Amino acid sequence: MCQARNFSHCEDRQVRYVIKLKSNARLLDHIQHQVLYQDDTDYTKTEQQYFLMDYRANKWRQSRRVAMKATVLPVLTF
């Protein structure tokens, strides 16, 4: 709840801010459907992909723009 008050305080004063959210099931569900694979994807290397989305946590009064990073780990083969 304190975090939501901090957001509101900044927004009421038109202050821009950046925070780090903890990962949760809703964010993971959304991002796993956004990761893109190309024909030339190298599955032996780690890759990061970035996404923007509007997101509203249950305790927030409104949606906020959220940047997300997906890290695709190498596939281990034996």
mmCIF file as gemmi writes it, N, C-alpha and C atoms, coordinates in Angstrom:
data_model
loop_
_atom_site.group_PDB
_atom_site.id
_atom_site.type_symbol
_atom_site.label_atom_id
_atom_site.label_alt_id
_atom_site.label_comp_id
_atom_site.label_asym_id
_atom_site.label_entity_id
_atom_site.label_seq_id
_atom_site.pdbx_PDB_ins_code
_atom_site.Cartn_x
_atom_site.Cartn_y
_atom_site.Cartn_z
_atom_site.occupancy
_atom_site.B_iso_or_equiv
_atom_site.pdbx_formal_charge
_atom_site.auth_seq_id
_atom_site.auth_asym_id
_atom_site.pdbx_PDB_model_num
ATOM 1 N N . MET Axp A 1 ? 0.821 -1.191 0 1 0 ? 1 A 1
ATOM 2 C CA . MET Axp A 1 ? 0 0 0 1 0 ? 1 A 1
ATOM 3 C C . MET Axp A 1 ? 0.864 1.253 0 1 0 ? 1 A 1
ATOM 4 N N . CYS Axp A 2 ? 1.963 1.242 0.718 1 0 ? 2 A 1
ATOM 5 C CA . CYS Axp A 2 ? 2.855 2.397 0.764 1 0 ? 2 A 1
ATOM 6 C C . CYS Axp A 2 ? 3.373 2.717 -0.637 1 0 ? 2 A 1
ATOM 7 N N . GLN Axp A 3 ? 3.692 1.684 -1.419 1 0 ? 3 A 1
ATOM 8 C CA . GLN Axp A 3 ? 4.202 1.887 -2.757 1 0 ? 3 A 1
ATOM 9 C C . GLN Axp A 3 ? 3.166 2.595 -3.631 1 0 ? 3 A 1
ATOM 10 N N . ALA Axp A 4 ? 1.913 2.183 -3.555 1 0 ? 4 A 1
ATOM 11 C CA . ALA Axp A 4 ? 0.85 2.817 -4.336 1 0 ? 4 A 1
ATOM 12 C C . ALA Axp A 4 ? 0.691 4.284 -3.94 1 0 ? 4 A 1
ATOM 13 N N . ARG Axp A 5 ? 0.834 4.606 -2.669 1 0 ? 5 A 1
ATOM 14 C CA . ARG Axp A 5 ? 0.755 6.012 -2.232 1 0 ? 5 A 1
ATOM 15 C C . ARG Axp A 5 ? 1.906 6.818 -2.808 1 0 ? 5 A 1
ATOM 16 N N . ASN Axp A 6 ? 3.087 6.221 -2.872 1 0 ? 6 A 1
ATOM 17 C CA . ASN Axp A 6 ? 4.233 6.911 -3.463 1 0 ? 6 A 1
ATOM 18 C C . ASN Axp A 6 ? 3.987 7.202 -4.944 1 0 ? 6 A 1
ATOM 19 N N . PHE Axp A 7 ? 3.416 6.243 -5.66 1 0 ? 7 A 1
ATOM 20 C CA . PHE Axp A 7 ? 3.089 6.458 -7.073 1 0 ? 7 A 1
ATOM 21 C C . PHE Axp A 7 ? 2.122 7.625 -7.202 1 0 ? 7 A 1
ATOM 22 N N . SER Axp A 8 ? 1.073 7.584 -6.43 1 0 ? 8 A 1
ATOM 23 C CA . SER Axp A 8 ? 0.045 8.624 -6.491 1 0 ? 8 A 1
ATOM 24 C C . SER Axp A 8 ? 0.626 9.988 -6.15 1 0 ? 8 A 1
ATOM 25 N N . HIS Axp A 9 ? 1.473 10.05 -5.148 1 0 ? 9 A 1
ATOM 26 C CA . HIS Axp A 9 ? 2.12 11.305 -4.745 1 0 ? 9 A 1
ATOM 27 C C . HIS Axp A 9 ? 2.899 11.895 -5.93 1 0 ? 9 A 1
ATOM 28 N N . CYS Axp A 10 ? 3.677 11.084 -6.598 1 0 ? 10 A 1
ATOM 29 C CA . CYS Axp A 10 ? 4.452 11.545 -7.75 1 0 ? 10 A 1
ATOM 30 C C . CYS Axp A 10 ? 3.531 11.968 -8.896 1 0 ? 10 A 1
ATOM 31 N N . GLU Axp A 11 ? 2.531 11.145 -9.18 1 0 ? 11 A 1
ATOM 32 C CA . GLU Axp A 11 ? 1.635 11.435 -10.3 1 0 ? 11 A 1
ATOM 33 C C . GLU Axp A 11 ? 0.828 12.706 -10.066 1 0 ? 11 A 1
ATOM 34 N N . ASP Axp A 12 ? 0.391 12.925 -8.847 1 0 ? 12 A 1
ATOM 35 C CA . ASP Axp A 12 ? -0.371 14.14 -8.529 1 0 ? 12 A 1
ATOM 36 C C . ASP Axp A 12 ? 0.462 15.391 -8.766 1 0 ? 12 A 1
ATOM 37 N N . ARG Axp A 13 ? 1.774 15.262 -8.654 1 0 ? 13 A 1
ATOM 38 C CA . ARG Axp A 13 ? 2.686 16.397 -8.835 1 0 ? 13 A 1
ATOM 39 C C . ARG Axp A 13 ? 3.383 16.365 -10.197 1 0 ? 13 A 1
ATOM 40 N N . GLN Axp A 14 ? 2.921 15.463 -11.065 1 0 ? 14 A 1
ATOM 41 C CA . GLN Axp A 14 ? 3.457 15.293 -12.409 1 0 ? 14 A 1
ATOM 42 C C . GLN Axp A 14 ? 4.963 15.019 -12.398 1 0 ? 14 A 1
ATOM 43 N N . VAL Axp A 15 ? 5.39 14.227 -11.433 1 0 ? 15 A 1
ATOM 44 C CA . VAL Axp A 15 ? 6.784 13.811 -11.315 1 0 ? 15 A 1
ATOM 45 C C . VAL Axp A 15 ? 6.928 12.46 -12.005 1 0 ? 15 A 1
ATOM 46 N N . ARG Axp A 16 ? 7.896 12.331 -12.882 1 0 ? 16 A 1
ATOM 47 C CA . ARG Axp A 16 ? 8.165 11.047 -13.541 1 0 ? 16 A 1
ATOM 48 C C . ARG Axp A 16 ? 9.027 10.193 -12.617 1 0 ? 16 A 1
ATOM 49 N N . TYR Axp A 17 ? 8.834 8.908 -12.67 1 0 ? 17 A 1
ATOM 50 C CA . TYR Axp A 17 ? 9.581 8.013 -11.792 1 0 ? 17 A 1
ATOM 51 C C . TYR Axp A 17 ? 9.801 6.673 -12.468 1 0 ? 17 A 1
ATOM 52 N N . VAL Axp A 18 ? 10.788 5.958 -11.976 1 0 ? 18 A 1
ATOM 53 C CA . VAL Axp A 18 ? 11.077 4.601 -12.428 1 0 ? 18 A 1
ATOM 54 C C . VAL Axp A 18 ? 11.26 3.758 -11.182 1 0 ? 18 A 1
ATOM 55 N N . ILE Axp A 19 ? 10.616 2.613 -11.157 1 0 ? 19 A 1
ATOM 56 C CA . ILE Axp A 19 ? 10.752 1.687 -10.029 1 0 ? 19 A 1
ATOM 57 C C . ILE Axp A 19 ? 10.933 0.276 -10.588 1 0 ? 19 A 1
ATOM 58 N N . LYS Axp A 20 ? 11.333 -0.634 -9.747 1 0 ? 20 A 1
ATOM 59 C CA . LYS Axp A 20 ? 11.459 -2.028 -10.145 1 0 ? 20 A 1
ATOM 60 C C . LYS Axp A 20 ? 10.358 -2.822 -9.452 1 0 ? 20 A 1
ATOM 61 N N . LEU Axp A 21 ? 9.567 -3.515 -10.241 1 0 ? 21 A 1
ATOM 62 C CA . LEU Axp A 21 ? 8.52 -4.372 -9.694 1 0 ? 21 A 1
ATOM 63 C C . LEU Axp A 21 ? 9.053 -5.781 -9.494 1 0 ? 21 A 1
ATOM 64 N N . LYS Axp A 22 ? 8.539 -6.453 -8.513 1 0 ? 22 A 1
ATOM 65 C CA . LYS Axp A 22 ? 8.848 -7.871 -8.352 1 0 ? 22 A 1
ATOM 66 C C . LYS Axp A 22 ? 8.088 -8.649 -9.425 1 0 ? 22 A 1
ATOM 67 N N . SER Axp A 23 ? 8.693 -9.702 -9.877 1 0 ? 23 A 1
ATOM 68 C CA . SER Axp A 23 ? 8.025 -10.563 -10.841 1 0 ? 23 A 1
ATOM 69 C C . SER Axp A 23 ? 6.819 -11.212 -10.184 1 0 ? 23 A 1
ATOM 70 N N . ASN Axp A 24 ? 5.763 -11.402 -10.961 1 0 ? 24 A 1
ATOM 71 C CA . ASN Axp A 24 ? 4.59 -12.099 -10.433 1 0 ? 24 A 1
ATOM 72 C C . ASN Axp A 24 ? 3.95 -12.912 -11.555 1 0 ? 24 A 1
ATOM 73 N N . ALA Axp A 25 ? 2.998 -13.732 -11.212 1 0 ? 25 A 1
ATOM 74 C CA . ALA Axp A 25 ? 2.396 -14.661 -12.173 1 0 ? 25 A 1
ATOM 75 C C . ALA Axp A 25 ? 1.725 -13.931 -13.335 1 0 ? 25 A 1
ATOM 76 N N . ARG Axp A 26 ? 1.063 -12.82 -13.076 1 0 ? 26 A 1
ATOM 77 C CA . ARG Axp A 26 ? 0.39 -12.08 -14.155 1 0 ? 26 A 1
ATOM 78 C C . ARG Axp A 26 ? 1.399 -11.501 -15.143 1 0 ? 26 A 1
ATOM 79 N N . LEU Axp A 27 ? 2.485 -10.915 -14.634 1 0 ? 27 A 1
ATOM 80 C CA . LEU Axp A 27 ? 3.514 -10.371 -15.526 1 0 ? 27 A 1
ATOM 81 C C . LEU Axp A 27 ? 4.183 -11.487 -16.33 1 0 ? 27 A 1
ATOM 82 N N . LEU Axp A 28 ? 4.515 -12.587 -15.664 1 0 ? 28 A 1
ATOM 83 C CA . LEU Axp A 28 ? 5.146 -13.718 -16.358 1 0 ? 28 A 1
ATOM 84 C C . LEU Axp A 28 ? 4.241 -14.298 -17.433 1 0 ? 28 A 1
ATOM 85 N N . ASP Axp A 29 ? 2.944 -14.401 -17.136 1 0 ? 29 A 1
ATOM 86 C CA . ASP Axp A 29 ? 1.995 -14.931 -18.112 1 0 ? 29 A 1
ATOM 87 C C . ASP Axp A 29 ? 1.956 -14.04 -19.349 1 0 ? 29 A 1
ATOM 88 N N . HIS Axp A 30 ? 1.964 -12.735 -19.135 1 0 ? 30 A 1
ATOM 89 C CA . HIS Axp A 30 ? 1.92 -11.819 -20.273 1 0 ? 30 A 1
ATOM 90 C C . HIS Axp A 30 ? 3.202 -11.886 -21.104 1 0 ? 30 A 1
ATOM 91 N N . ILE Axp A 31 ? 4.328 -11.841 -20.45 1 0 ? 31 A 1
ATOM 92 C CA . ILE Axp A 31 ? 5.593 -11.74 -21.188 1 0 ? 31 A 1
ATOM 93 C C . ILE Axp A 31 ? 5.949 -13.028 -21.918 1 0 ? 31 A 1
ATOM 94 N N . GLN Axp A 32 ? 5.552 -14.171 -21.389 1 0 ? 32 A 1
ATOM 95 C CA . GLN Axp A 32 ? 5.924 -15.417 -22.064 1 0 ? 32 A 1
ATOM 96 C C . GLN Axp A 32 ? 5.273 -15.527 -23.435 1 0 ? 32 A 1
ATOM 97 N N . HIS Axp A 33 ? 4.175 -14.812 -23.652 1 0 ? 33 A 1
ATOM 98 C CA . HIS Axp A 33 ? 3.51 -14.823 -24.953 1 0 ? 33 A 1
ATOM 99 C C . HIS Axp A 33 ? 4.071 -13.752 -25.894 1 0 ? 33 A 1
ATOM 100 N N . GLN Axp A 34 ? 4.964 -12.911 -25.397 1 0 ? 34 A 1
ATOM 101 C CA . GLN Axp A 34 ? 5.529 -11.821 -26.192 1 0 ? 34 A 1
ATOM 102 C C . GLN Axp A 34 ? 6.92 -12.135 -26.748 1 0 ? 34 A 1
ATOM 103 N N . VAL Axp A 35 ? 7.607 -13.095 -26.161 1 0 ? 35 A 1
ATOM 104 C CA . VAL Axp A 35 ? 8.98 -13.402 -26.58 1 0 ? 35 A 1
ATOM 105 C C . VAL Axp A 35 ? 8.959 -13.883 -28.031 1 0 ? 35 A 1
ATOM 106 N N . LEU Axp A 36 ? 9.856 -13.304 -28.822 1 0 ? 36 A 1
ATOM 107 C CA . LEU Axp A 36 ? 9.913 -13.615 -30.248 1 0 ? 36 A 1
ATOM 108 C C . LEU Axp A 36 ? 11.126 -14.48 -30.571 1 0 ? 36 A 1
ATOM 109 N N . TYR Axp A 37 ? 10.912 -15.439 -31.433 1 0 ? 37 A 1
ATOM 110 C CA . TYR Axp A 37 ? 11.998 -16.288 -31.929 1 0 ? 37 A 1
ATOM 111 C C . TYR Axp A 37 ? 12.053 -16.135 -33.44 1 0 ? 37 A 1
ATOM 112 N N . GLN Axp A 38 ? 13.263 -15.938 -33.959 1 0 ? 38 A 1
ATOM 113 C CA . GLN Axp A 38 ? 13.473 -15.812 -35.4 1 0 ? 38 A 1
ATOM 114 C C . GLN Axp A 38 ? 14.003 -17.136 -35.941 1 0 ? 38 A 1
ATOM 115 N N . ASP Axp A 39 ? 14.009 -17.262 -37.247 1 0 ? 39 A 1
ATOM 116 C CA . ASP Axp A 39 ? 14.565 -18.47 -37.869 1 0 ? 39 A 1
ATOM 117 C C . ASP Axp A 39 ? 16.039 -18.637 -37.542 1 0 ? 39 A 1
ATOM 118 N N . ASP Axp A 40 ? 16.737 -17.505 -37.329 1 0 ? 40 A 1
ATOM 119 C CA . ASP Axp A 40 ? 18.172 -17.572 -37.052 1 0 ? 40 A 1
ATOM 120 C C . ASP Axp A 40 ? 18.501 -17.419 -35.559 1 0 ? 40 A 1
ATOM 121 N N . THR Axp A 41 ? 17.529 -17.655 -34.683 1 0 ? 41 A 1
ATOM 122 C CA . THR Axp A 41 ? 17.773 -17.559 -33.241 1 0 ? 41 A 1
ATOM 123 C C . THR Axp A 41 ? 18.848 -18.563 -32.829 1 0 ? 41 A 1
ATOM 124 N N . ASP Axp A 42 ? 19.834 -18.079 -32.1 1 0 ? 42 A 1
ATOM 125 C CA . ASP Axp A 42 ? 20.909 -18.944 -31.6 1 0 ? 42 A 1
ATOM 126 C C . ASP Axp A 42 ? 20.527 -19.396 -30.189 1 0 ? 42 A 1
ATOM 127 N N . TYR Axp A 43 ? 20.066 -20.621 -30.069 1 0 ? 43 A 1
ATOM 128 C CA . TYR Axp A 43 ? 19.581 -21.139 -28.796 1 0 ? 43 A 1
ATOM 129 C C . TYR Axp A 43 ? 20.696 -21.501 -27.825 1 0 ? 43 A 1
ATOM 130 N N . THR Axp A 44 ? 21.953 -21.286 -28.243 1 0 ? 44 A 1
ATOM 131 C CA . THR Axp A 44 ? 23.08 -21.577 -27.35 1 0 ? 44 A 1
ATOM 132 C C . THR Axp A 44 ? 23.518 -20.336 -26.581 1 0 ? 44 A 1
ATOM 133 N N . LYS Axp A 45 ? 22.893 -19.185 -26.843 1 0 ? 45 A 1
ATOM 134 C CA . LYS Axp A 45 ? 23.279 -17.932 -26.197 1 0 ? 45 A 1
ATOM 135 C C . LYS Axp A 45 ? 22.12 -17.322 -25.424 1 0 ? 45 A 1
ATOM 136 N N . THR Axp A 46 ? 22.47 -16.609 -24.351 1 0 ? 46 A 1
ATOM 137 C CA . THR Axp A 46 ? 21.464 -15.875 -23.587 1 0 ? 46 A 1
ATOM 138 C C . THR Axp A 46 ? 21.044 -14.645 -24.385 1 0 ? 46 A 1
ATOM 139 N N . GLU Axp A 47 ? 19.77 -14.352 -24.35 1 0 ? 47 A 1
ATOM 140 C CA . GLU Axp A 47 ? 19.243 -13.212 -25.097 1 0 ? 47 A 1
ATOM 141 C C . GLU Axp A 47 ? 18.243 -12.458 -24.232 1 0 ? 47 A 1
ATOM 142 N N . GLN Axp A 48 ? 18.245 -11.134 -24.324 1 0 ? 48 A 1
ATOM 143 C CA . GLN Axp A 48 ? 17.257 -10.319 -23.629 1 0 ? 48 A 1
ATOM 144 C C . GLN Axp A 48 ? 16.344 -9.661 -24.655 1 0 ? 48 A 1
ATOM 145 N N . GLN Axp A 49 ? 15.065 -9.616 -24.324 1 0 ? 49 A 1
ATOM 146 C CA . GLN Axp A 49 ? 14.085 -8.901 -25.131 1 0 ? 49 A 1
ATOM 147 C C . GLN Axp A 49 ? 13.315 -7.981 -24.195 1 0 ? 49 A 1
ATOM 148 N N . TYR Axp A 50 ? 12.942 -6.805 -24.7 1 0 ? 50 A 1
ATOM 149 C CA . TYR Axp A 50 ? 12.283 -5.791 -23.88 1 0 ? 50 A 1
ATOM 150 C C . TYR Axp A 50 ? 10.902 -5.475 -24.44 1 0 ? 50 A 1
ATOM 151 N N . PHE Axp A 51 ? 9.965 -5.21 -23.536 1 0 ? 51 A 1
ATOM 152 C CA . PHE Axp A 51 ? 8.581 -4.951 -23.923 1 0 ? 51 A 1
ATOM 153 C C . PHE Axp A 51 ? 7.993 -3.838 -23.063 1 0 ? 51 A 1
ATOM 154 N N . LEU Axp A 52 ? 7.054 -3.109 -23.629 1 0 ? 52 A 1
ATOM 155 C CA . LEU Axp A 52 ? 6.279 -2.114 -22.887 1 0 ? 52 A 1
ATOM 156 C C . LEU Axp A 52 ? 4.834 -2.568 -22.854 1 0 ? 52 A 1
ATOM 157 N N . MET Axp A 53 ? 4.184 -2.338 -21.736 1 0 ? 53 A 1
ATOM 158 C CA . MET Axp A 53 ? 2.763 -2.671 -21.632 1 0 ? 53 A 1
ATOM 159 C C . MET Axp A 53 ? 2.114 -1.817 -20.556 1 0 ? 53 A 1
ATOM 160 N N . ASP Axp A 54 ? 0.81 -1.691 -20.642 1 0 ? 54 A 1
ATOM 161 C CA . ASP Axp A 54 ? 0.054 -1.061 -19.566 1 0 ? 54 A 1
ATOM 162 C C . ASP Axp A 54 ? -0.316 -2.161 -18.586 1 0 ? 54 A 1
ATOM 163 N N . TYR Axp A 55 ? -0.139 -1.893 -17.317 1 0 ? 55 A 1
ATOM 164 C CA . TYR Axp A 55 ? -0.341 -2.904 -16.277 1 0 ? 55 A 1
ATOM 165 C C . TYR Axp A 55 ? -0.989 -2.24 -15.063 1 0 ? 55 A 1
ATOM 166 N N . ARG Axp A 56 ? -1.922 -2.931 -14.476 1 0 ? 56 A 1
ATOM 167 C CA . ARG Axp A 56 ? -2.557 -2.44 -13.252 1 0 ? 56 A 1
ATOM 168 C C . ARG Axp A 56 ? -2.531 -3.535 -12.201 1 0 ? 56 A 1
ATOM 169 N N . ALA Axp A 57 ? -1.759 -3.298 -11.149 1 0 ? 57 A 1
ATOM 170 C CA . ALA Axp A 57 ? -1.739 -4.232 -10.014 1 0 ? 57 A 1
ATOM 171 C C . ALA Axp A 57 ? -3.065 -4.096 -9.269 1 0 ? 57 A 1
ATOM 172 N N . ASN Axp A 58 ? -3.427 -5.106 -8.545 1 0 ? 58 A 1
ATOM 173 C CA . ASN Axp A 58 ? -4.716 -5.104 -7.843 1 0 ? 58 A 1
ATOM 174 C C . ASN Axp A 58 ? -4.892 -3.915 -6.905 1 0 ? 58 A 1
ATOM 175 N N . LYS Axp A 59 ? -3.816 -3.451 -6.291 1 0 ? 59 A 1
ATOM 176 C CA . LYS Axp A 59 ? -3.922 -2.365 -5.314 1 0 ? 59 A 1
ATOM 177 C C . LYS Axp A 59 ? -3.774 -0.978 -5.928 1 0 ? 59 A 1
ATOM 178 N N . TRP Axp A 60 ? -3.504 -0.901 -7.23 1 0 ? 60 A 1
ATOM 179 C CA . TRP Axp A 60 ? -3.326 0.391 -7.879 1 0 ? 60 A 1
ATOM 180 C C . TRP Axp A 60 ? -4.666 0.944 -8.316 1 0 ? 60 A 1
ATOM 181 N N . ARG Axp A 61 ? -4.808 2.257 -8.285 1 0 ? 61 A 1
ATOM 182 C CA . ARG Axp A 61 ? -6.063 2.877 -8.709 1 0 ? 61 A 1
ATOM 183 C C . ARG Axp A 61 ? -6.145 3.023 -10.225 1 0 ? 61 A 1
ATOM 184 N N . GLN Axp A 62 ? -5.016 2.868 -10.91 1 0 ? 62 A 1
ATOM 185 C CA . GLN Axp A 62 ? -4.991 3.026 -12.361 1 0 ? 62 A 1
ATOM 186 C C . GLN Axp A 62 ? -3.874 2.186 -12.958 1 0 ? 62 A 1
ATOM 187 N N . SER Axp A 63 ? -3.928 2.036 -14.268 1 0 ? 63 A 1
ATOM 188 C CA . SER Axp A 63 ? -2.854 1.351 -14.988 1 0 ? 63 A 1
ATOM 189 C C . SER Axp A 63 ? -1.644 2.257 -15.101 1 0 ? 63 A 1
ATOM 190 N N . ARG Axp A 64 ? -0.503 1.631 -15.21 1 0 ? 64 A 1
ATOM 191 C CA . ARG Axp A 64 ? 0.743 2.363 -15.393 1 0 ? 64 A 1
ATOM 192 C C . ARG Axp A 64 ? 1.538 1.692 -16.507 1 0 ? 64 A 1
ATOM 193 N N . ARG Axp A 65 ? 2.383 2.466 -17.165 1 0 ? 65 A 1
ATOM 194 C CA . ARG Axp A 65 ? 3.234 1.936 -18.227 1 0 ? 65 A 1
ATOM 195 C C . ARG Axp A 65 ? 4.376 1.169 -17.579 1 0 ? 65 A 1
ATOM 196 N N . VAL Axp A 66 ? 4.582 -0.072 -17.991 1 0 ? 66 A 1
ATOM 197 C CA . VAL Axp A 66 ? 5.582 -0.948 -17.398 1 0 ? 66 A 1
ATOM 198 C C . VAL Axp A 66 ? 6.511 -1.442 -18.505 1 0 ? 66 A 1
ATOM 199 N N . ALA Axp A 67 ? 7.806 -1.342 -18.278 1 0 ? 67 A 1
ATOM 200 C CA . ALA Axp A 67 ? 8.798 -1.926 -19.177 1 0 ? 67 A 1
ATOM 201 C C . ALA Axp A 67 ? 9.218 -3.265 -18.59 1 0 ? 67 A 1
ATOM 202 N N . MET Axp A 68 ? 9.27 -4.275 -19.431 1 0 ? 68 A 1
ATOM 203 C CA . MET Axp A 68 ? 9.625 -5.602 -18.948 1 0 ? 68 A 1
ATOM 204 C C . MET Axp A 68 ? 10.792 -6.149 -19.754 1 0 ? 68 A 1
ATOM 205 N N . LYS Axp A 69 ? 11.635 -6.925 -19.081 1 0 ? 69 A 1
ATOM 206 C CA . LYS Axp A 69 ? 12.762 -7.579 -19.744 1 0 ? 69 A 1
ATOM 207 C C . LYS Axp A 69 ? 12.583 -9.085 -19.605 1 0 ? 69 A 1
ATOM 208 N N . ALA Axp A 70 ? 12.645 -9.765 -20.732 1 0 ? 70 A 1
ATOM 209 C CA . ALA Axp A 70 ? 12.616 -11.231 -20.736 1 0 ? 70 A 1
ATOM 210 C C . ALA Axp A 70 ? 14.017 -11.72 -21.051 1 0 ? 70 A 1
ATOM 211 N N . THR Axp A 71 ? 14.538 -12.597 -20.223 1 0 ? 71 A 1
ATOM 212 C CA . THR Axp A 71 ? 15.842 -13.198 -20.474 1 0 ? 71 A 1
ATOM 213 C C . THR Axp A 71 ? 15.613 -14.633 -20.932 1 0 ? 71 A 1
ATOM 214 N N . VAL Axp A 72 ? 16.014 -14.894 -22.15 1 0 ? 72 A 1
ATOM 215 C CA . VAL Axp A 72 ? 15.884 -16.239 -22.719 1 0 ? 72 A 1
ATOM 216 C C . VAL Axp A 72 ? 17.229 -16.921 -22.522 1 0 ? 72 A 1
ATOM 217 N N . LEU Axp A 73 ? 17.22 -17.975 -21.712 1 0 ? 73 A 1
ATOM 218 C CA . LEU Axp A 73 ? 18.454 -18.687 -21.376 1 0 ? 73 A 1
ATOM 219 C C . LEU Axp A 73 ? 18.791 -19.719 -22.436 1 0 ? 73 A 1
ATOM 220 N N . PRO Axp A 74 ? 20.082 -20.063 -22.564 1 0 ? 74 A 1
ATOM 221 C CA . PRO Axp A 74 ? 20.483 -21.064 -23.561 1 0 ? 74 A 1
ATOM 222 C C . PRO Axp A 74 ? 19.847 -22.423 -23.279 1 0 ? 74 A 1
ATOM 223 N N . VAL Axp A 75 ? 19.61 -23.134 -24.345 1 0 ? 75 A 1
ATOM 224 C CA . VAL Axp A 75 ? 19.085 -24.494 -24.235 1 0 ? 75 A 1
ATOM 225 C C . VAL Axp A 75 ? 20.285 -25.423 -24.088 1 0 ? 75 A 1
ATOM 226 N N . LEU Axp A 76 ? 20.267 -26.222 -23.033 1 0 ? 76 A 1
ATOM 227 C CA . LEU Axp A 76 ? 21.362 -27.163 -22.813 1 0 ? 76 A 1
ATOM 228 C C . LEU Axp A 76 ? 21.07 -28.437 -23.589 1 0 ? 76 A 1
ATOM 229 N N . THR Axp A 77 ? 22.048 -28.896 -24.332 1 0 ? 77 A 1
ATOM 230 C CA . THR Axp A 77 ? 21.887 -30.156 -25.061 1 0 ? 77 A 1
ATOM 231 C C . THR Axp A 77 ? 22.966 -31.125 -24.595 1 0 ? 77 A 1
ATOM 232 N N . PHE Axp A 78 ? 22.636 -32.365 -24.58 1 0 ? 78 A 1
ATOM 233 C CA . PHE Axp A 78 ? 23.578 -33.392 -24.122 1 0 ? 78 A 1
ATOM 234 C C . PHE Axp A 78 ? 23.83 -34.379 -25.22 1 0 ? 78 A 1
